[in-house]
Amino acid sequence: MSTEWMLTFFYCGIEIAKVHGAKYRLGPELEICGYGCGDHFFESDTLLHSFQVLRNLLESPITQDIICDVGMPIMHHNTRYNCRVLFLNRKILLIRPKMIMANSGNYREMRWFSPWNQLRQVEEYFLPRMIQEITGQDSVPFGFCVLSTKDTCIGSEICAELWNPSSPHIQMGLDGVEIFTNSSASHHELRKADQRINLIKSATTKSGGIYLYANQRGCDGDRVYYDGCSMVAINGDIVAQGAQFSLNDLEVTTATLDLEDVRSYRGELYQSHMPSEPRLCHRIKVDFSLSSGDDVYLPTQQPIKWHFHTPEEEISLGPACWLWDYLRRSGQAGFLLPLSGGVDSSSTACIVHSMCVLLCQAVEDGNSSVLEDVRRVVGDDSYLPQQPKELCGRIFTTCYMGSENSSEDTCSRARDLARQIGSTHMNINIDMAVKGILGIFSVVTGRWPQFRVNGGSLRENLALQNVQARVRMVLAYLFAQLSLWARGKPGGLLVLGSSNVDESLTGYFTKYDCSSADINPIGGISKTDLKSFLLYCIEKFQLTALRHILAAPPTAELEPLTDGQVSQTDEADMGMTYSELSVIGRLRKISKCGPFSMFCKLIHMWKDALSPTEVAQKVKHFFRMYSVNRHKMTTVTPSYHADSYSPDDNRYDIRPFLYNTRWTWQFRCIDKQVTQMTTDPLKQ
């Protein structure tokens, strides 16, 4: 994002807020530079350019007569902090550093920032010369302090501080702070939105008050999608809600509320629960009011019921918005997807179709920014998308890469789905390329490998499957680079991957096969959720071809057919079902289970279906597969983070990629426990 565009973004949002009568403007965490800068936070340029943007905001007439609360990194005493800067009428009121850092899962804030550990302490921060020239201030308060206006008191929280058991709003509320603000960079995960809402409702239910929450929305250049949900709450009720998923670059959520409602609520609540010695917050006084004498005639917002998306709707919307952000910023002309006719690649295709639905709706709603981006992607300045299917044909290419081991069923399923979503579809036969590669090997070694059904060894069988899979990756990139050129059109295509989170967990894919792509929208989603998503797409988008896809057994089709029918299935190859894998994956990551503790939990969870011996076999088999194939995660395609048991090696799931695959000590503990259970019925 250019600095000029970003400033326009700021000014536009502030102007909209002022038109709605707002006197306080809150933005997301680190919004000036962007939350996803990563190691660019180490660069002095990032600090410099952030202050340059702040200077522009300070001197703009648009920011006058409204308290502006913006986020940026600041160096204080040679230590870097994640800060909120509050300013009014060309004066900085205070700088509030983040005290509780997000440092787990996808977050590594402690790598770049230090927490402000001096609770209720305020120091003097000396401003850079470029800011002094605008504000006329040499220094400003820096630390944990709150803002006292003529009519109320405002205190800040920053993202993860809300999720902490010692959230600052607790003490601030006890000290009379009536309005809490939270600038956030909270990413999307399936089924996560209700946690966020409940935390904010709980914060204002137990202590009263008004809570303003501003979150980023969109792809910030990484594997996560920030899903908005900006909101305003009062005394446990949500009264204003922003969208969770949207293609709009800017959204302003405002609310008019009565401070007397907070005081009445607290007047009864605090009468018997006020601590004997409340810890006081440092107050910064400002000669400004959020209210006026005429406000008594304004209607106040009433509680609303929050609309939660189903997981299927979340899969349809979140990855689609993420794909569009990636595409429009990449400079490419669309996507290419190897479409196999199975659940995974069909899910990726449906997400692209959903993206086209969102784009057409945004254009119909008058979103000129989206229309401009669409025209740039398709290379036609006069183009006006009319139907998702027609837009899909322009920006989405699918190809079925069949071989002598492929069935007519999968070919027809891929073709039918492509026809219904409108993608430009190709049938590519890879046999010639596979035989050419095997011919080179034969010339050098004098040997020709055979499939197991033809008398070959397991090693030959696996190698022959891998050759097919890897040829598909090479061809996918070839067609992504040149298929538009062959049609006389400019640009190239991004290659989409379609391996799910369960396959990544067990390594049930070929390293550098067609799961190796530029990006993968379903890499963080389980097979179980994807099947539910396709059922949703049948009804939502009338994609009836998906019925046959869901009815077919999952198969890689890399081994010879038997009487023209598929003889190889994914679940048979893996030795467990996808539903079992989903349970195991959650225990491994979310419940932090190693082999033994996983076995101890599963003997109770699966007691109606499996004996302790069978559970032990499943657990051992999983951990052998996991450890043998963990190295594949070092090269896995960047995927949309959608679930909390993702095995993504890049940041989220930091573990070795070289294991002792025998798990000698752990498996011995499991065997000992199984023996005890089978010899002592009371322990079963």
PDB file of N, CA and C in Angstrom, residues 391-438:
ATOM      1  N   LEU A 391     -17.354 -14.033 -14.987  1.00  0.00           N
ATOM      2  CA  LEU A 391     -16.101 -13.526 -14.415  1.00  0.00           C
ATOM      3  C   LEU A 391     -15.140 -14.672 -14.151  1.00  0.00           C
ATOM      4  N   CYS A 392     -15.682 -15.793 -13.681  1.00  0.00           N
ATOM      5  CA  CYS A 392     -14.864 -16.978 -13.410  1.00  0.00           C
ATOM      6  C   CYS A 392     -14.132 -17.424 -14.679  1.00  0.00           C
ATOM      7  N   GLY A 393     -14.810 -17.365 -15.818  1.00  0.00           N
ATOM      8  CA  GLY A 393     -14.196 -17.770 -17.073  1.00  0.00           C
ATOM      9  C   GLY A 393     -13.025 -16.905 -17.463  1.00  0.00           C
ATOM     10  N   ARG A 394     -13.013 -15.662 -16.998  1.00  0.00           N
ATOM     11  CA  ARG A 394     -11.922 -14.744 -17.339  1.00  0.00           C
ATOM     12  C   ARG A 394     -10.702 -14.902 -16.443  1.00  0.00           C
ATOM     13  N   ILE A 395     -10.921 -15.220 -15.162  1.00  0.00           N
ATOM     14  CA  ILE A 395      -9.795 -15.191 -14.223  1.00  0.00           C
ATOM     15  C   ILE A 395      -9.463 -16.564 -13.628  1.00  0.00           C
ATOM     16  N   PHE A 396     -10.182 -17.604 -14.021  1.00  0.00           N
ATOM     17  CA  PHE A 396      -9.967 -18.911 -13.397  1.00  0.00           C
ATOM     18  C   PHE A 396      -9.846 -19.995 -14.461  1.00  0.00           C
ATOM     19  N   THR A 397      -8.706 -20.676 -14.467  1.00  0.00           N
ATOM     20  CA  THR A 397      -8.451 -21.788 -15.379  1.00  0.00           C
ATOM     21  C   THR A 397      -8.300 -23.069 -14.570  1.00  0.00           C
ATOM     22  N   THR A 398      -9.024 -24.095 -14.963  1.00  0.00           N
ATOM     23  CA  THR A 398      -8.893 -25.397 -14.317  1.00  0.00           C
ATOM     24  C   THR A 398      -8.407 -26.419 -15.334  1.00  0.00           C
ATOM     25  N   CYS A 399      -7.697 -27.426 -14.863  1.00  0.00           N
ATOM     26  CA  CYS A 399      -7.223 -28.464 -15.780  1.00  0.00           C
ATOM     27  C   CYS A 399      -7.261 -29.822 -15.102  1.00  0.00           C
ATOM     28  N   TYR A 400      -7.778 -30.786 -15.812  1.00  0.00           N
ATOM     29  CA  TYR A 400      -7.785 -32.175 -15.344  1.00  0.00           C
ATOM     30  C   TYR A 400      -6.576 -32.858 -15.959  1.00  0.00           C
ATOM     31  N   MET A 401      -5.662 -33.323 -15.109  1.00  0.00           N
ATOM     32  CA  MET A 401      -4.429 -33.946 -15.589  1.00  0.00           C
ATOM     33  C   MET A 401      -4.559 -35.460 -15.452  1.00  0.00           C
ATOM     34  N   GLY A 402      -5.101 -36.094 -16.466  1.00  0.00           N
ATOM     35  CA  GLY A 402      -5.364 -37.518 -16.420  1.00  0.00           C
ATOM     36  C   GLY A 402      -4.193 -38.354 -16.872  1.00  0.00           C
ATOM     37  N   SER A 403      -4.221 -39.610 -16.458  1.00  0.00           N
ATOM     38  CA  SER A 403      -3.208 -40.581 -16.884  1.00  0.00           C
ATOM     39  C   SER A 403      -3.907 -41.909 -17.159  1.00  0.00           C
ATOM     40  N   GLU A 404      -3.133 -42.912 -17.505  1.00  0.00           N
ATOM     41  CA  GLU A 404      -3.719 -44.228 -17.749  1.00  0.00           C
ATOM     42  C   GLU A 404      -4.314 -44.825 -16.470  1.00  0.00           C
ATOM     43  N   ASN A 405      -3.974 -44.215 -15.305  1.00  0.00           N
ATOM     44  CA  ASN A 405      -4.508 -44.687 -14.031  1.00  0.00           C
ATOM     45  C   ASN A 405      -5.741 -43.903 -13.585  1.00  0.00           C
ATOM     46  N   SER A 406      -6.156 -42.940 -14.400  1.00  0.00           N
ATOM     47  CA  SER A 406      -7.314 -42.119 -14.049  1.00  0.00           C
ATOM     48  C   SER A 406      -8.588 -42.747 -14.594  1.00  0.00           C
ATOM     49  N   SER A 407      -9.663 -42.558 -13.867  1.00  0.00           N
ATOM     50  CA  SER A 407     -10.947 -43.126 -14.293  1.00  0.00           C
ATOM     51  C   SER A 407     -11.760 -42.077 -15.043  1.00  0.00           C
ATOM     52  N   GLU A 408     -12.688 -42.531 -15.838  1.00  0.00           N
ATOM     53  CA  GLU A 408     -13.588 -41.628 -16.547  1.00  0.00           C
ATOM     54  C   GLU A 408     -14.483 -40.886 -15.570  1.00  0.00           C
ATOM     55  N   ASP A 409     -14.757 -41.506 -14.408  1.00  0.00           N
ATOM     56  CA  ASP A 409     -15.626 -40.867 -13.413  1.00  0.00           C
ATOM     57  C   ASP A 409     -15.026 -39.558 -12.907  1.00  0.00           C
ATOM     58  N   THR A 410     -13.744 -39.581 -12.531  1.00  0.00           N
ATOM     59  CA  THR A 410     -13.133 -38.355 -12.010  1.00  0.00           C
ATOM     60  C   THR A 410     -13.022 -37.296 -13.105  1.00  0.00           C
ATOM     61  N   CYS A 411     -12.740 -37.728 -14.325  1.00  0.00           N
ATOM     62  CA  CYS A 411     -12.652 -36.781 -15.445  1.00  0.00           C
ATOM     63  C   CYS A 411     -13.984 -36.073 -15.669  1.00  0.00           C
ATOM     64  N   SER A 412     -15.072 -36.837 -15.658  1.00  0.00           N
ATOM     65  CA  SER A 412     -16.389 -36.233 -15.896  1.00  0.00           C
ATOM     66  C   SER A 412     -16.821 -35.365 -14.722  1.00  0.00           C
ATOM     67  N   ARG A 413     -16.437 -35.750 -13.482  1.00  0.00           N
ATOM     68  CA  ARG A 413     -16.803 -34.932 -12.327  1.00  0.00           C
ATOM     69  C   ARG A 413     -16.104 -33.577 -12.383  1.00  0.00           C
ATOM     70  N   ALA A 414     -14.826 -33.582 -12.769  1.00  0.00           N
ATOM     71  CA  ALA A 414     -14.085 -32.326 -12.897  1.00  0.00           C
ATOM     72  C   ALA A 414     -14.676 -31.452 -14.003  1.00  0.00           C
ATOM     73  N   ARG A 415     -14.987 -32.080 -15.127  1.00  0.00           N
ATOM     74  CA  ARG A 415     -15.552 -31.338 -16.262  1.00  0.00           C
ATOM     75  C   ARG A 415     -16.915 -30.731 -15.906  1.00  0.00           C
ATOM     76  N   ASP A 416     -17.749 -31.489 -15.219  1.00  0.00           N
ATOM     77  CA  ASP A 416     -19.086 -30.991 -14.870  1.00  0.00           C
ATOM     78  C   ASP A 416     -19.014 -29.820 -13.890  1.00  0.00           C
ATOM     79  N   LEU A 417     -18.129 -29.928 -12.904  1.00  0.00           N
ATOM     80  CA  LEU A 417     -18.004 -28.823 -11.949  1.00  0.00           C
ATOM     81  C   LEU A 417     -17.458 -27.576 -12.628  1.00  0.00           C
ATOM     82  N   ALA A 418     -16.451 -27.749 -13.501  1.00  0.00           N
ATOM     83  CA  ALA A 418     -15.891 -26.602 -14.224  1.00  0.00           C
ATOM     84  C   ALA A 418     -16.963 -25.915 -15.063  1.00  0.00           C
ATOM     85  N   ARG A 419     -17.823 -26.698 -15.684  1.00  0.00           N
ATOM     86  CA  ARG A 419     -18.893 -26.125 -16.503  1.00  0.00           C
ATOM     87  C   ARG A 419     -19.866 -25.314 -15.634  1.00  0.00           C
ATOM     88  N   GLN A 420     -20.162 -25.806 -14.441  1.00  0.00           N
ATOM     89  CA  GLN A 420     -21.134 -25.112 -13.594  1.00  0.00           C
ATOM     90  C   GLN A 420     -20.585 -23.831 -12.975  1.00  0.00           C
ATOM     91  N   ILE A 421     -19.302 -23.818 -12.621  1.00  0.00           N
ATOM     92  CA  ILE A 421     -18.747 -22.584 -12.053  1.00  0.00           C
ATOM     93  C   ILE A 421     -18.269 -21.622 -13.132  1.00  0.00           C
ATOM     94  N   GLY A 422     -18.062 -22.120 -14.357  1.00  0.00           N
ATOM     95  CA  GLY A 422     -17.705 -21.250 -15.469  1.00  0.00           C
ATOM     96  C   GLY A 422     -16.229 -21.116 -15.744  1.00  0.00           C
ATOM     97  N   SER A 423     -15.376 -21.922 -15.123  1.00  0.00           N
ATOM     98  CA  SER A 423     -13.933 -21.794 -15.353  1.00  0.00           C
ATOM     99  C   SER A 423     -13.563 -22.236 -16.761  1.00  0.00           C
ATOM    100  N   THR A 424     -12.448 -21.712 -17.259  1.00  0.00           N
ATOM    101  CA  THR A 424     -11.880 -22.185 -18.522  1.00  0.00           C
ATOM    102  C   THR A 424     -11.183 -23.515 -18.238  1.00  0.00           C
ATOM    103  N   HIS A 425     -11.688 -24.590 -18.822  1.00  0.00           N
ATOM    104  CA  HIS A 425     -11.251 -25.928 -18.424  1.00  0.00           C
ATOM    105  C   HIS A 425     -10.476 -26.625 -19.542  1.00  0.00           C
ATOM    106  N   MET A 426      -9.433 -27.352 -19.126  1.00  0.00           N
ATOM    107  CA  MET A 426      -8.613 -28.106 -20.075  1.00  0.00           C
ATOM    108  C   MET A 426      -8.464 -29.548 -19.599  1.00  0.00           C
ATOM    109  N   ASN A 427      -8.400 -30.474 -20.547  1.00  0.00           N
ATOM    110  CA  ASN A 427      -8.050 -31.862 -20.262  1.00  0.00           C
ATOM    111  C   ASN A 427      -6.620 -32.099 -20.741  1.00  0.00           C
ATOM    112  N   ILE A 428      -5.756 -32.523 -19.841  1.00  0.00           N
ATOM    113  CA  ILE A 428      -4.342 -32.739 -20.170  1.00  0.00           C
ATOM    114  C   ILE A 428      -3.988 -34.175 -19.834  1.00  0.00           C
ATOM    115  N   ASN A 429      -3.439 -34.893 -20.789  1.00  0.00           N
ATOM    116  CA  ASN A 429      -2.986 -36.254 -20.536  1.00  0.00           C
ATOM    117  C   ASN A 429      -1.489 -36.230 -20.254  1.00  0.00           C
ATOM    118  N   ILE A 430      -1.097 -36.805 -19.117  1.00  0.00           N
ATOM    119  CA  ILE A 430       0.305 -36.705 -18.687  1.00  0.00           C
ATOM    120  C   ILE A 430       1.121 -37.956 -19.021  1.00  0.00           C
ATOM    121  N   ASP A 431       0.522 -38.940 -19.666  1.00  0.00           N
ATOM    122  CA  ASP A 431       1.223 -40.213 -19.897  1.00  0.00           C
ATOM    123  C   ASP A 431       2.513 -40.036 -20.688  1.00  0.00           C
ATOM    124  N   MET A 432       2.472 -39.171 -21.684  1.00  0.00           N
ATOM    125  CA  MET A 432       3.663 -38.975 -22.521  1.00  0.00           C
ATOM    126  C   MET A 432       4.832 -38.450 -21.688  1.00  0.00           C
ATOM    127  N   ALA A 433       4.536 -37.481 -20.790  1.00  0.00           N
ATOM    128  CA  ALA A 433       5.598 -36.920 -19.953  1.00  0.00           C
ATOM    129  C   ALA A 433       6.121 -37.959 -18.962  1.00  0.00           C
ATOM    130  N   VAL A 434       5.224 -38.754 -18.367  1.00  0.00           N
ATOM    131  CA  VAL A 434       5.637 -39.779 -17.399  1.00  0.00           C
ATOM    132  C   VAL A 434       6.525 -40.819 -18.076  1.00  0.00           C
ATOM    133  N   LYS A 435       6.118 -41.286 -19.242  1.00  0.00           N
ATOM    134  CA  LYS A 435       6.912 -42.299 -19.959  1.00  0.00           C
ATOM    135  C   LYS A 435       8.259 -41.734 -20.393  1.00  0.00           C
ATOM    136  N   GLY A 436       8.279 -40.427 -20.731  1.00  0.00           N
ATOM    137  CA  GLY A 436       9.545 -39.810 -21.109  1.00  0.00           C
ATOM    138  C   GLY A 436      10.537 -39.794 -19.955  1.00  0.00           C
ATOM    139  N   ILE A 437      10.054 -39.463 -18.745  1.00  0.00           N
ATOM    140  CA  ILE A 437      10.936 -39.436 -17.574  1.00  0.00           C
ATOM    141  C   ILE A 437      11.404 -40.842 -17.219  1.00  0.00           C
ATOM    142  N   LEU A 438      10.489 -41.812 -17.257  1.00  0.00           N
ATOM    143  CA  LEU A 438      10.883 -43.189 -16.962  1.00  0.00           C
ATOM    144  C   LEU A 438      11.839 -43.734 -18.027  1.00  0.00           C
TER     145      LEU A 438
END
